[in-house]
Amino acid sequence: DGGITQSPKYLFRKEGQNVTLSCEQNLNHDAMYWYRQDPGQGLRLIYYSQIVNDFQKGDIAEGYSVSREKKESFPLTVTSAQKNPTAFYLCASIARSRGGNTIYFGEGSWLTVV
Amino acid sequence: GQQVMQIPQYQHVQEGEDFTTYCNSSTTLSNIQWYKQRPGGHPVFLIQLVKSGEVKKQKRLTFQFGEAKKNSSLHITATQTTDVGTYFCAGNFGNEKLTFGTGTRLTIIP
């Protein structure tokens, strides 16, 4: 199946630990994004990458890090510096066409700090 | 900063009534997109509007993009229980960085 795969779906982290959320796509899309969603709220951009080996900070990048060594993969690390990491994390990739861009989201990862 | 405001935050309607959610930006958008997120799910792309004054329809859903490309609306006619969810707009300011509105959560009273 083509699409975006996020793992794990549920993750518990102790305070002070780093965790890495996986995002893989087989859609051959250049651009990939990470968003954070808090309960009952909208999506806030953490990091985005328009091409391999390049990425930019979004609106709430502090306490997060990413890498883009392969086109298919855009992992997000939630570091211990992130003060309030409990949230729903969504990875997305973009299909570009003449008619415009379409975003495809993964199913998301729920991170809970215990 | 580049922000997209969306109202209302919540909307409860009787099944069969109409529903509208609105998005506004302080600056001109290059395009705007609409998404639907079912409870417990992930956002799903509905449509993209690019041209000034553009109107697009998908069955009972009507999407509009303002003449100044600063506002947009999504209107659902005769809501059904399957319409339940949160509807988000997302504005593109021309820098490949989509900015999402806060969403409108729609609940349907049977």
mmCIF file of C-alpha atoms in Angstrom:
data_model
loop_
_atom_site.group_PDB
_atom_site.id
_atom_site.type_symbol
_atom_site.label_atom_id
_atom_site.label_comp_id
_atom_site.label_asym_id
_atom_site.label_seq_id
_atom_site.Cartn_x
_atom_site.Cartn_y
_atom_site.Cartn_z
ATOM 1 C CA ASP A 1 0.000 0.000 0.000
ATOM 2 C CA GLY A 2 1.203 3.506 -0.736
ATOM 3 C CA GLY A 3 1.109 6.066 1.998
ATOM 4 C CA ILE A 4 2.663 7.498 5.103
ATOM 5 C CA THR A 5 3.500 5.263 8.024
ATOM 6 C CA GLN A 6 4.076 6.620 11.492
ATOM 7 C CA SER A 7 5.323 4.568 14.405
ATOM 8 C CA PRO A 8 4.785 3.950 17.171
ATOM 9 C CA LYS A 9 1.106 4.823 17.424
ATOM 10 C CA TYR A 10 1.309 5.161 21.210
ATOM 11 C CA LEU A 11 4.429 6.001 23.195
ATOM 12 C CA PHE A 12 5.062 6.688 26.845
ATOM 13 C CA ARG A 13 8.144 8.582 27.902
ATOM 14 C CA LYS A 14 9.670 9.339 31.236
ATOM 15 C CA GLU A 15 10.643 12.893 31.946
ATOM 16 C CA GLY A 16 14.195 13.606 30.874
ATOM 17 C CA GLN A 17 14.249 11.031 28.095
ATOM 18 C CA ASN A 18 14.567 11.631 24.392
ATOM 19 C CA VAL A 19 12.227 9.755 22.069
ATOM 20 C CA THR A 20 12.184 9.413 18.305
ATOM 21 C CA LEU A 21 9.021 9.166 16.239
ATOM 22 C CA SER A 22 9.329 7.462 12.888
ATOM 23 C CA CYS A 23 7.756 8.695 9.646
ATOM 24 C CA GLU A 24 8.183 6.805 6.378
ATOM 25 C CA GLN A 25 6.534 7.486 3.013
ATOM 26 C CA ASN A 26 6.619 5.552 -0.232
ATOM 27 C CA LEU A 27 4.823 8.203 -2.253
ATOM 28 C CA ASN A 28 8.046 9.648 -3.693
ATOM 29 C CA HIS A 29 7.179 13.067 -2.255
ATOM 30 C CA ASP A 30 9.931 15.622 -1.793
ATOM 31 C CA ALA A 31 8.364 17.663 1.016
ATOM 32 C CA MET A 32 7.626 16.286 4.461
ATOM 33 C CA TYR A 33 6.256 17.967 7.583
ATOM 34 C CA TRP A 34 5.834 17.393 11.308
ATOM 35 C CA TYR A 35 2.882 18.903 13.153
ATOM 36 C CA ARG A 36 1.860 18.830 16.770
ATOM 37 C CA GLN A 37 -1.803 18.771 17.816
ATOM 38 C CA ASP A 38 -2.949 19.349 21.383
ATOM 39 C CA PRO A 39 -6.405 18.164 22.486
ATOM 40 C CA GLY A 40 -9.141 20.293 20.996
ATOM 41 C CA GLN A 41 -6.682 22.496 19.151
ATOM 42 C CA GLY A 42 -5.329 23.018 15.691
ATOM 43 C CA LEU A 43 -2.085 21.852 14.145
ATOM 44 C CA ARG A 44 1.178 23.658 14.794
ATOM 45 C CA LEU A 45 4.192 23.196 12.537
ATOM 46 C CA ILE A 46 7.335 21.829 14.188
ATOM 47 C CA TYR A 47 9.736 21.235 11.281
ATOM 48 C CA TYR A 48 9.489 20.793 7.548
ATOM 49 C CA SER A 49 11.764 19.523 4.822
ATOM 50 C CA GLN A 50 11.410 20.356 1.169
ATOM 51 C CA ILE A 51 14.196 18.104 -0.050
ATOM 52 C CA VAL A 52 16.648 15.498 1.182
ATOM 53 C CA ASN A 53 19.388 16.804 3.496
ATOM 54 C CA ASP A 54 17.523 20.052 4.069
ATOM 55 C CA PHE A 55 14.966 21.099 6.687
ATOM 56 C CA GLN A 56 13.620 24.268 8.284
ATOM 57 C CA LYS A 57 12.196 25.154 11.659
ATOM 58 C CA GLY A 58 8.483 25.651 11.919
ATOM 59 C CA ASP A 59 6.620 27.700 14.497
ATOM 60 C CA ILE A 60 7.390 25.531 17.555
ATOM 61 C CA ALA A 61 10.761 23.875 16.842
ATOM 62 C CA GLU A 62 12.253 24.358 20.311
ATOM 63 C CA GLY A 63 12.892 21.033 22.023
ATOM 64 C CA TYR A 64 12.634 19.043 18.792
ATOM 65 C CA SER A 65 15.123 17.844 16.186
ATOM 66 C CA VAL A 66 14.794 16.158 12.787
ATOM 67 C CA SER A 67 16.901 14.617 10.064
ATOM 68 C CA ARG A 68 16.272 13.976 6.387
ATOM 69 C CA GLU A 69 18.957 11.603 5.177
ATOM 70 C CA LYS A 70 16.619 9.730 2.853
ATOM 71 C CA LYS A 71 13.694 10.931 0.787
ATOM 72 C CA GLU A 72 11.427 8.345 2.338
ATOM 73 C CA SER A 73 12.192 9.080 5.967
ATOM 74 C CA PHE A 74 11.752 12.109 8.247
ATOM 75 C CA PRO A 75 12.145 11.079 11.904
ATOM 76 C CA LEU A 76 11.327 13.496 14.718
ATOM 77 C CA THR A 77 13.173 13.437 18.028
ATOM 78 C CA VAL A 78 11.432 14.903 21.040
ATOM 79 C CA THR A 79 14.222 15.911 23.371
ATOM 80 C CA SER A 80 14.220 16.375 27.104
ATOM 81 C CA ALA A 81 14.340 20.112 26.444
ATOM 82 C CA GLN A 82 10.717 20.046 25.252
ATOM 83 C CA LYS A 83 8.812 21.285 28.300
ATOM 84 C CA ASN A 84 5.386 19.909 27.500
ATOM 85 C CA PRO A 85 5.741 17.060 25.006
ATOM 86 C CA THR A 86 2.468 15.236 25.652
ATOM 87 C CA ALA A 87 0.536 15.610 22.401
ATOM 88 C CA PHE A 88 -0.580 14.003 19.160
ATOM 89 C CA TYR A 89 2.144 14.193 16.495
ATOM 90 C CA LEU A 90 1.299 14.125 12.804
ATOM 91 C CA CYS A 91 3.673 13.571 9.928
ATOM 92 C CA ALA A 92 2.700 14.631 6.430
ATOM 93 C CA SER A 93 4.065 14.699 2.919
ATOM 94 C CA ILE A 94 3.077 16.851 -0.019
ATOM 95 C CA ALA A 95 2.235 15.908 -3.571
ATOM 96 C CA ARG A 96 2.897 18.815 -5.893
ATOM 97 C CA SER A 97 1.021 19.186 -9.138
ATOM 98 C CA ARG A 98 0.003 21.895 -11.557
ATOM 99 C CA GLY A 99 -3.393 22.046 -9.912
ATOM 100 C CA GLY A 100 -1.880 22.631 -6.524
ATOM 101 C CA ASN A 101 -0.449 20.814 -3.563
ATOM 102 C CA THR A 102 -2.112 18.002 -1.646
ATOM 103 C CA ILE A 103 -1.091 17.037 1.855
ATOM 104 C CA TYR A 104 -1.236 13.433 2.985
ATOM 105 C CA PHE A 105 -1.120 12.802 6.729
ATOM 106 C CA GLY A 106 0.014 9.714 8.569
ATOM 107 C CA GLU A 107 -2.227 8.266 11.241
ATOM 108 C CA GLY A 108 -0.346 10.037 13.987
ATOM 109 C CA SER A 109 1.589 9.152 17.117
ATOM 110 C CA TRP A 110 0.300 9.768 20.635
ATOM 111 C CA LEU A 111 3.123 10.698 23.002
ATOM 112 C CA THR A 112 2.505 10.774 26.745
ATOM 113 C CA VAL A 113 5.053 11.828 29.330
ATOM 114 C CA VAL A 114 4.731 9.928 32.592
ATOM 115 C CA GLY B 1 2.981 37.088 12.039
ATOM 116 C CA GLN B 2 1.178 35.001 9.472
ATOM 117 C CA GLN B 3 -1.915 33.661 11.149
ATOM 118 C CA VAL B 4 -5.152 32.098 10.039
ATOM 119 C CA MET B 5 -8.161 32.686 12.265
ATOM 120 C CA GLN B 6 -11.087 30.274 12.105
ATOM 121 C CA ILE B 7 -14.570 30.619 13.575
ATOM 122 C CA PRO B 8 -16.612 29.321 15.221
ATOM 123 C CA GLN B 9 -14.621 27.005 17.464
ATOM 124 C CA TYR B 10 -17.647 24.753 18.028
ATOM 125 C CA GLN B 11 -20.928 24.291 16.224
ATOM 126 C CA HIS B 12 -23.832 22.076 17.256
ATOM 127 C CA VAL B 13 -26.530 21.650 14.642
ATOM 128 C CA GLN B 14 -29.658 19.605 14.273
ATOM 129 C CA GLU B 15 -29.366 16.929 11.616
ATOM 130 C CA GLY B 16 -30.549 18.423 8.345
ATOM 131 C CA GLU B 17 -29.538 21.982 9.203
ATOM 132 C CA ASP B 18 -26.788 23.807 7.367
ATOM 133 C CA PHE B 19 -23.301 24.510 8.738
ATOM 134 C CA THR B 20 -20.672 27.097 7.858
ATOM 135 C CA THR B 21 -17.128 27.684 9.077
ATOM 136 C CA TYR B 22 -15.042 30.722 8.206
ATOM 137 C CA CYS B 23 -11.326 31.422 7.902
ATOM 138 C CA ASN B 24 -9.613 34.793 7.799
ATOM 139 C CA SER B 25 -6.043 35.835 7.219
ATOM 140 C CA SER B 26 -4.494 39.243 7.816
ATOM 141 C CA THR B 27 -2.380 38.899 4.687
ATOM 142 C CA THR B 28 -3.009 37.583 1.196
ATOM 143 C CA LEU B 29 -2.807 33.853 0.739
ATOM 144 C CA SER B 30 -1.434 32.100 -2.307
ATOM 145 C CA ASN B 31 -3.908 29.296 -1.713
ATOM 146 C CA ILE B 32 -6.060 27.790 1.015
ATOM 147 C CA GLN B 33 -6.848 24.181 1.772
ATOM 148 C CA TRP B 34 -9.574 22.486 3.787
ATOM 149 C CA TYR B 35 -9.282 19.328 5.857
ATOM 150 C CA LYS B 36 -11.619 17.140 7.881
ATOM 151 C CA GLN B 37 -10.541 15.258 10.977
ATOM 152 C CA ARG B 38 -12.861 12.640 12.388
ATOM 153 C CA PRO B 39 -12.717 12.057 16.165
ATOM 154 C CA GLY B 40 -9.600 10.037 16.945
ATOM 155 C CA GLY B 41 -8.359 10.225 13.362
ATOM 156 C CA HIS B 42 -5.969 12.236 11.278
ATOM 157 C CA PRO B 43 -6.780 15.192 8.999
ATOM 158 C CA VAL B 44 -7.890 14.274 5.506
ATOM 159 C CA PHE B 45 -7.485 16.659 2.604
ATOM 160 C CA LEU B 46 -10.770 17.903 1.150
ATOM 161 C CA ILE B 47 -9.917 20.592 -1.366
ATOM 162 C CA GLN B 48 -7.573 23.398 -2.393
ATOM 163 C CA LEU B 49 -8.639 26.847 -3.603
ATOM 164 C CA VAL B 50 -6.181 28.938 -5.568
ATOM 165 C CA LYS B 51 -7.975 31.620 -7.575
ATOM 166 C CA SER B 52 -9.531 34.809 -6.301
ATOM 167 C CA GLY B 53 -13.305 34.375 -5.882
ATOM 168 C CA GLU B 54 -13.101 30.657 -6.571
ATOM 169 C CA VAL B 55 -16.060 28.471 -5.629
ATOM 170 C CA LYS B 56 -15.893 24.694 -5.624
ATOM 171 C CA LYS B 57 -18.511 22.114 -4.721
ATOM 172 C CA GLN B 58 -18.278 18.551 -3.498
ATOM 173 C CA LYS B 59 -21.788 17.134 -3.175
ATOM 174 C CA ARG B 60 -23.238 18.978 -0.140
ATOM 175 C CA LEU B 61 -20.009 20.900 0.566
ATOM 176 C CA THR B 62 -19.370 24.337 -0.953
ATOM 177 C CA PHE B 63 -15.982 26.012 -0.619
ATOM 178 C CA GLN B 64 -15.339 29.670 -1.353
ATOM 179 C CA PHE B 65 -12.179 31.756 -1.599
ATOM 180 C CA GLY B 66 -12.582 35.503 -1.170
ATOM 181 C CA GLU B 67 -11.873 38.062 -3.857
ATOM 182 C CA ALA B 68 -8.923 39.422 -1.888
ATOM 183 C CA LYS B 69 -7.660 35.907 -1.152
ATOM 184 C CA LYS B 70 -7.733 36.638 2.558
ATOM 185 C CA ASN B 71 -10.796 34.681 3.596
ATOM 186 C CA SER B 72 -12.521 31.432 2.868
ATOM 187 C CA SER B 73 -15.580 29.491 3.922
ATOM 188 C CA LEU B 74 -16.868 25.944 3.947
ATOM 189 C CA HIS B 75 -20.628 25.455 3.856
ATOM 190 C CA ILE B 76 -22.369 22.113 4.346
ATOM 191 C CA THR B 77 -25.984 21.846 3.255
ATOM 192 C CA ALA B 78 -28.388 19.560 5.116
ATOM 193 C CA THR B 79 -25.893 18.049 7.535
ATOM 194 C CA GLN B 80 -25.789 14.328 8.175
ATOM 195 C CA THR B 81 -24.317 12.364 11.067
ATOM 196 C CA THR B 82 -21.377 11.411 8.841
ATOM 197 C CA ASP B 83 -20.372 15.086 8.746
ATOM 198 C CA VAL B 84 -19.286 14.969 12.393
ATOM 199 C CA GLY B 85 -15.683 16.005 12.940
ATOM 200 C CA THR B 86 -13.363 18.993 13.045
ATOM 201 C CA TYR B 87 -12.911 21.053 9.906
ATOM 202 C CA PHE B 88 -9.627 22.882 9.433
ATOM 203 C CA CYS B 89 -8.548 25.458 6.941
ATOM 204 C CA ALA B 90 -4.855 25.799 6.137
ATOM 205 C CA GLY B 91 -3.379 28.826 4.434
ATOM 206 C CA ASN B 92 -0.311 28.932 2.250
ATOM 207 C CA PHE B 93 1.459 32.288 2.310
ATOM 208 C CA GLY B 94 3.696 31.404 -0.599
ATOM 209 C CA ASN B 95 6.569 29.913 1.372
ATOM 210 C CA GLU B 96 5.558 26.233 1.342
ATOM 211 C CA LYS B 97 4.673 26.515 5.025
ATOM 212 C CA LEU B 98 1.041 25.713 5.640
ATOM 213 C CA THR B 99 -0.547 27.524 8.585
ATOM 214 C CA PHE B 100 -3.597 25.802 10.021
ATOM 215 C CA GLY B 101 -6.614 27.472 11.554
ATOM 216 C CA THR B 102 -7.735 26.309 14.998
ATOM 217 C CA GLY B 103 -10.558 24.264 13.502
ATOM 218 C CA THR B 104 -14.325 24.124 13.924
ATOM 219 C CA ARG B 105 -15.682 21.095 15.719
ATOM 220 C CA LEU B 106 -19.040 20.075 14.300
ATOM 221 C CA THR B 107 -21.431 17.924 16.272
ATOM 222 C CA ILE B 108 -24.777 16.760 14.939
ATOM 223 C CA ILE B 109 -27.889 16.377 17.057
ATOM 224 C CA PRO B 110 -29.916 13.481 15.591
#
